[in-house]
XYZ file of C-alpha atoms in Angstrom:
312
model
C 0.000 0.000 0.000
C 1.353 3.404 -0.954
C 1.821 6.248 1.532
C -0.985 8.155 -0.224
C -3.474 5.448 -1.234
C -6.202 6.109 -3.762
C -9.534 5.971 -1.934
C -12.987 5.550 -3.451
C -16.236 5.917 -1.487
C -19.235 4.150 -3.033
C -22.414 5.873 -1.921
C -23.126 9.592 -1.605
C -25.848 9.442 1.038
C -25.626 10.858 4.549
C -23.031 8.350 5.731
C -20.969 8.322 2.542
C -20.627 12.107 2.584
C -19.802 12.013 6.302
C -16.962 9.569 5.651
C -15.779 11.936 2.919
C -15.821 14.778 5.446
C -13.721 12.685 7.846
C -11.179 11.929 5.124
C -10.973 15.670 4.457
C -10.274 16.261 8.162
C -7.513 13.650 7.994
C -6.034 15.318 4.865
C -6.739 12.444 2.474
C -7.919 12.839 -1.087
C -10.676 10.565 -2.366
C -13.276 10.008 -5.062
C -16.937 9.608 -4.158
C -19.123 7.634 -6.552
C -22.861 6.994 -6.748
C -25.363 5.860 -9.348
C -25.817 9.515 -10.315
C -22.113 10.040 -11.054
C -21.108 10.914 -14.609
C -18.138 8.527 -14.377
C -18.513 4.759 -14.544
C -17.740 2.739 -11.418
C -15.025 0.908 -13.331
C -13.206 4.120 -14.191
C -12.830 5.079 -10.519
C -12.261 1.596 -9.069
C -9.721 0.160 -11.478
C -6.662 1.635 -9.708
C -8.193 2.190 -6.247
C -6.283 0.997 -3.175
C -9.108 1.308 -0.632
C -12.787 0.862 -1.543
C -15.308 2.117 1.014
C -18.847 0.805 0.594
C -21.350 3.186 2.205
C -24.503 2.053 0.398
C -27.744 0.953 2.039
C -28.242 -2.748 2.729
C -30.392 -3.190 -0.368
C -27.552 -1.750 -2.464
C -24.869 -4.159 -1.260
C -25.513 -7.029 -3.664
C -25.947 -4.811 -6.760
C -22.633 -3.095 -5.991
C -20.915 -6.449 -5.511
C -22.189 -7.600 -8.905
C -20.733 -4.468 -10.492
C -17.415 -4.868 -8.706
C -17.139 -8.468 -9.894
C -17.037 -7.168 -13.462
C -14.086 -4.891 -12.664
C -10.434 -5.848 -12.397
C -9.598 -4.469 -8.967
C -6.076 -4.130 -7.645
C -4.863 -7.427 -6.202
C -4.167 -5.877 -2.797
C -7.181 -3.532 -2.667
C -8.857 -3.263 0.735
C -12.656 -3.222 1.001
C -14.201 -1.288 3.888
C -17.887 -1.808 4.615
C -19.797 0.896 6.479
C -23.266 -0.610 5.907
C -25.431 -1.814 8.801
C -28.015 -4.461 8.044
C -28.813 -8.097 7.261
C -29.480 -9.664 3.870
C -33.071 -10.890 3.639
C -32.343 -14.013 1.578
C -29.293 -15.304 3.473
C -29.522 -13.402 6.816
C -25.802 -12.598 6.338
C -24.056 -9.322 7.115
C -22.459 -7.082 4.463
C -18.929 -8.170 5.400
C -19.845 -11.851 5.095
C -21.356 -11.261 1.663
C -18.323 -9.245 0.564
C -15.873 -11.853 1.858
C -17.658 -14.590 -0.072
C -17.578 -12.491 -3.222
C -13.945 -11.365 -2.816
C -12.131 -14.052 -0.794
C -8.680 -12.737 -1.725
C -9.308 -9.180 -0.498
C -9.197 -8.047 3.150
C -12.635 -6.912 4.348
C -12.766 -4.268 7.081
C -15.867 -3.271 9.056
C -16.292 0.342 10.215
C -18.884 0.816 12.930
C -19.526 2.934 16.006
C -21.694 5.556 17.712
C -21.383 7.900 14.744
C -24.390 10.132 14.129
C -23.555 11.772 10.820
C -25.062 15.187 11.568
C -22.978 15.568 14.728
C -19.781 14.569 12.936
C -20.435 17.056 10.130
C -20.692 19.761 12.794
C -17.129 18.926 13.803
C -18.127 17.311 17.112
C -15.802 14.595 18.491
C -16.635 10.919 17.988
C -15.001 7.491 18.121
C -15.420 4.341 16.057
C -14.097 0.825 15.509
C -12.522 -0.711 12.427
C -12.425 -4.474 12.544
C -10.966 -7.235 10.414
C -9.429 -10.670 10.688
C -6.429 -8.901 9.132
C -5.301 -6.533 11.886
C -2.692 -5.010 9.582
C -5.457 -3.991 7.163
C -7.593 -2.633 10.005
C -4.664 -0.566 11.248
C -4.218 0.982 7.794
C -7.853 2.089 7.831
C -7.480 3.247 11.444
C -4.621 5.550 10.497
C -6.483 6.758 7.423
C -9.559 7.995 9.313
C -7.967 9.197 12.553
C -8.172 12.968 13.004
C -8.641 15.700 15.588
C -12.376 14.882 15.880
C -12.406 11.159 15.129
C -10.705 8.574 17.339
C -10.457 5.124 15.762
C -9.930 1.787 17.535
C -9.245 -1.656 16.033
C -10.316 -5.184 16.899
C -10.329 -8.594 15.222
C -14.033 -9.433 15.583
C -15.677 -8.091 12.419
C -18.896 -10.105 12.803
C -19.398 -8.867 16.382
C -18.568 -5.295 15.414
C -20.985 -5.446 12.507
C -23.804 -7.112 14.441
C -23.529 -4.554 17.246
C -24.140 -1.746 14.786
C -26.882 -3.678 13.014
C -28.941 -5.025 15.908
C -28.990 -1.756 17.834
C -31.067 -0.247 15.011
C -33.964 -2.507 16.000
C -33.490 -1.475 19.634
C -33.504 2.188 18.597
C -37.008 1.725 17.194
C -38.088 0.322 20.571
C -36.389 3.257 22.287
C -38.236 5.740 20.100
C -41.496 4.065 21.076
C -40.537 4.300 24.743
C -39.901 8.038 24.522
C -42.829 8.642 22.186
C -45.179 7.098 24.750
C -43.471 9.128 27.512
C -42.862 6.021 29.606
C -40.143 7.692 31.662
C -36.510 7.216 32.593
C -37.019 3.975 34.512
C -38.584 2.279 31.496
C -35.890 3.601 29.130
C -33.099 2.372 31.426
C -34.703 -1.059 31.700
C -35.180 -1.277 27.939
C -31.568 -0.435 27.079
C -30.203 -2.710 29.795
C -32.202 -5.656 28.486
C -31.476 -4.761 24.857
C -27.765 -5.434 25.280
C -28.071 -9.100 26.378
C -30.515 -9.686 23.532
C -27.900 -8.388 21.099
C -25.245 -10.528 22.788
C -27.385 -13.669 22.476
C -27.702 -13.190 18.742
C -24.076 -12.188 18.285
C -22.459 -15.011 20.235
C -24.749 -17.543 18.556
C -23.321 -16.348 15.240
C -19.708 -16.506 16.399
C -19.075 -13.031 17.805
C -17.157 -12.301 21.007
C -19.117 -11.148 24.061
C -16.525 -8.425 24.757
C -17.201 -6.697 21.444
C -20.741 -5.816 22.521
C -19.424 -3.866 25.500
C -17.365 -1.699 23.163
C -18.084 1.207 20.840
C -19.930 -0.761 18.157
C -22.156 -2.474 20.719
C -22.961 -0.560 23.888
C -21.612 2.696 22.460
C -23.719 2.586 19.313
C -26.723 1.374 21.306
C -26.582 4.384 23.637
C -26.098 6.903 20.845
C -28.802 5.569 18.548
C -31.365 4.895 21.273
C -31.082 8.324 22.848
C -30.939 10.709 19.910
C -33.728 12.205 17.790
C -31.062 12.386 15.050
C -31.327 8.609 14.687
C -33.656 7.627 11.862
C -34.560 4.363 13.607
C -35.422 6.262 16.791
C -37.614 8.562 14.668
C -39.491 5.522 13.342
C -40.307 4.331 16.860
C -41.283 7.800 18.064
C -43.535 8.266 15.044
C -45.294 4.946 15.603
C -45.875 5.871 19.255
C -47.506 9.104 18.086
C -49.974 7.168 15.936
C -48.353 7.735 12.547
C -48.299 4.934 9.990
C -44.994 3.375 9.003
C -45.534 4.577 5.434
C -45.956 8.188 6.602
C -42.828 8.013 8.719
C -40.682 6.480 5.997
C -41.757 9.150 3.505
C -40.580 11.928 5.829
C -37.227 10.366 6.759
C -33.976 11.792 5.419
C -32.371 8.510 4.371
C -32.880 4.860 5.279
C -33.934 3.448 8.653
C -32.151 0.099 8.365
C -33.777 -1.203 11.539
C -37.102 -1.645 9.735
C -35.714 -4.252 7.344
C -33.318 -5.648 9.931
C -36.203 -6.461 12.282
C -37.810 -8.709 9.669
C -34.574 -10.527 8.851
C -33.646 -10.829 12.523
C -36.920 -12.550 13.384
C -36.419 -14.924 10.463
C -32.900 -15.691 11.730
C -33.982 -16.012 15.353
C -36.760 -18.430 14.370
C -34.353 -20.573 12.337
C -31.692 -20.619 15.069
C -34.112 -20.680 18.033
C -32.649 -17.530 19.615
C -34.868 -15.665 22.132
C -35.313 -12.041 20.998
C -38.330 -10.703 22.943
C -37.726 -6.983 22.359
C -36.998 -7.422 18.665
C -40.073 -9.605 18.248
C -42.347 -6.910 19.656
C -40.709 -4.350 17.348
C -41.303 -6.702 14.413
C -45.003 -7.145 15.304
C -45.375 -3.389 15.690
C -43.774 -2.665 12.324
C -46.050 -5.227 10.680
C -49.102 -3.522 12.179
C -50.075 -6.563 14.233
C -49.958 -4.783 17.613
C -50.086 -1.221 18.934
C -47.157 0.454 20.758
C -49.090 0.097 24.011
C -49.599 -3.633 23.421
C -45.881 -4.070 22.723
C -45.084 -2.589 26.139
C -47.715 -4.742 27.848
C -46.380 -7.883 26.186
C -42.842 -7.224 27.410
C -44.004 -6.454 30.940
C -46.067 -9.669 31.080
C -43.207 -12.018 30.139
C -42.224 -14.920 32.389
C -40.151 -13.899 35.406
C -36.528 -15.062 35.386
C -33.019 -14.483 36.722
C -31.250 -11.348 35.512
C -28.129 -12.958 34.073
C -29.600 -16.080 32.483
C -28.484 -14.811 29.060
C -24.849 -15.548 29.899
C -25.552 -19.217 29.268
C -25.902 -18.506 25.525
């Protein structure tokens, strides 16, 4: 890898442009590409050293199909900044990318990173994760700046699932605040959300410790407590009696938690993983229960020991 690598960001949405802003802060040049670009993807990718995928979950497979038609550099790194699960396979973006490009290092970027705050120059931290620590460290150095502190770990699936699953919890959190249930209820919800995320993550091969880091607990706290979060806005809107269609029309960007909830319930059913909070969110999004009924259902669950989840 050269001292001044060529960097291409795929995706010019809120997160793609935020990553571009961070590269500017770190004094790196880059090219940003989207479907609306006048250039072809091939023309910008062909000699790129680091490819950053910042598309929505539904855009991951189409981009992969395009990249397969391009002769990428043999040592090109692929960074995924997408949070979600594939409906057909229930796999994460990094798993799909690794299957498609087995000879290229795949790096996950994830953390409590609300794009509007970052673009205001407010400080934030994130995690870059890969089975290739050397590759993760290259991306760490690339993004590190005066407002962005970057950590590394070697648990990409855990890092990715932390950032993905918390989106479902953020919808629940928005409901909690939208119904004005109070601080006690919010604290209980977030405390029980974390073990639910851990159950799913460890079942799929992630490390428990990862969920207590920035991409797990950190992202959970940020997304579940900020009106800037699109997933939080979905929950708050539902609690106020709005339809999901109305809410989605007014959102600036994609609330990945809506699709993730459906895939997560499919996965949890297949793998027999208890996900009580996510299941109520799923029923609510499908219009099968009201926000009030979701709360009642959670409160009426069987009593149990607090730390039973550690057995999973």
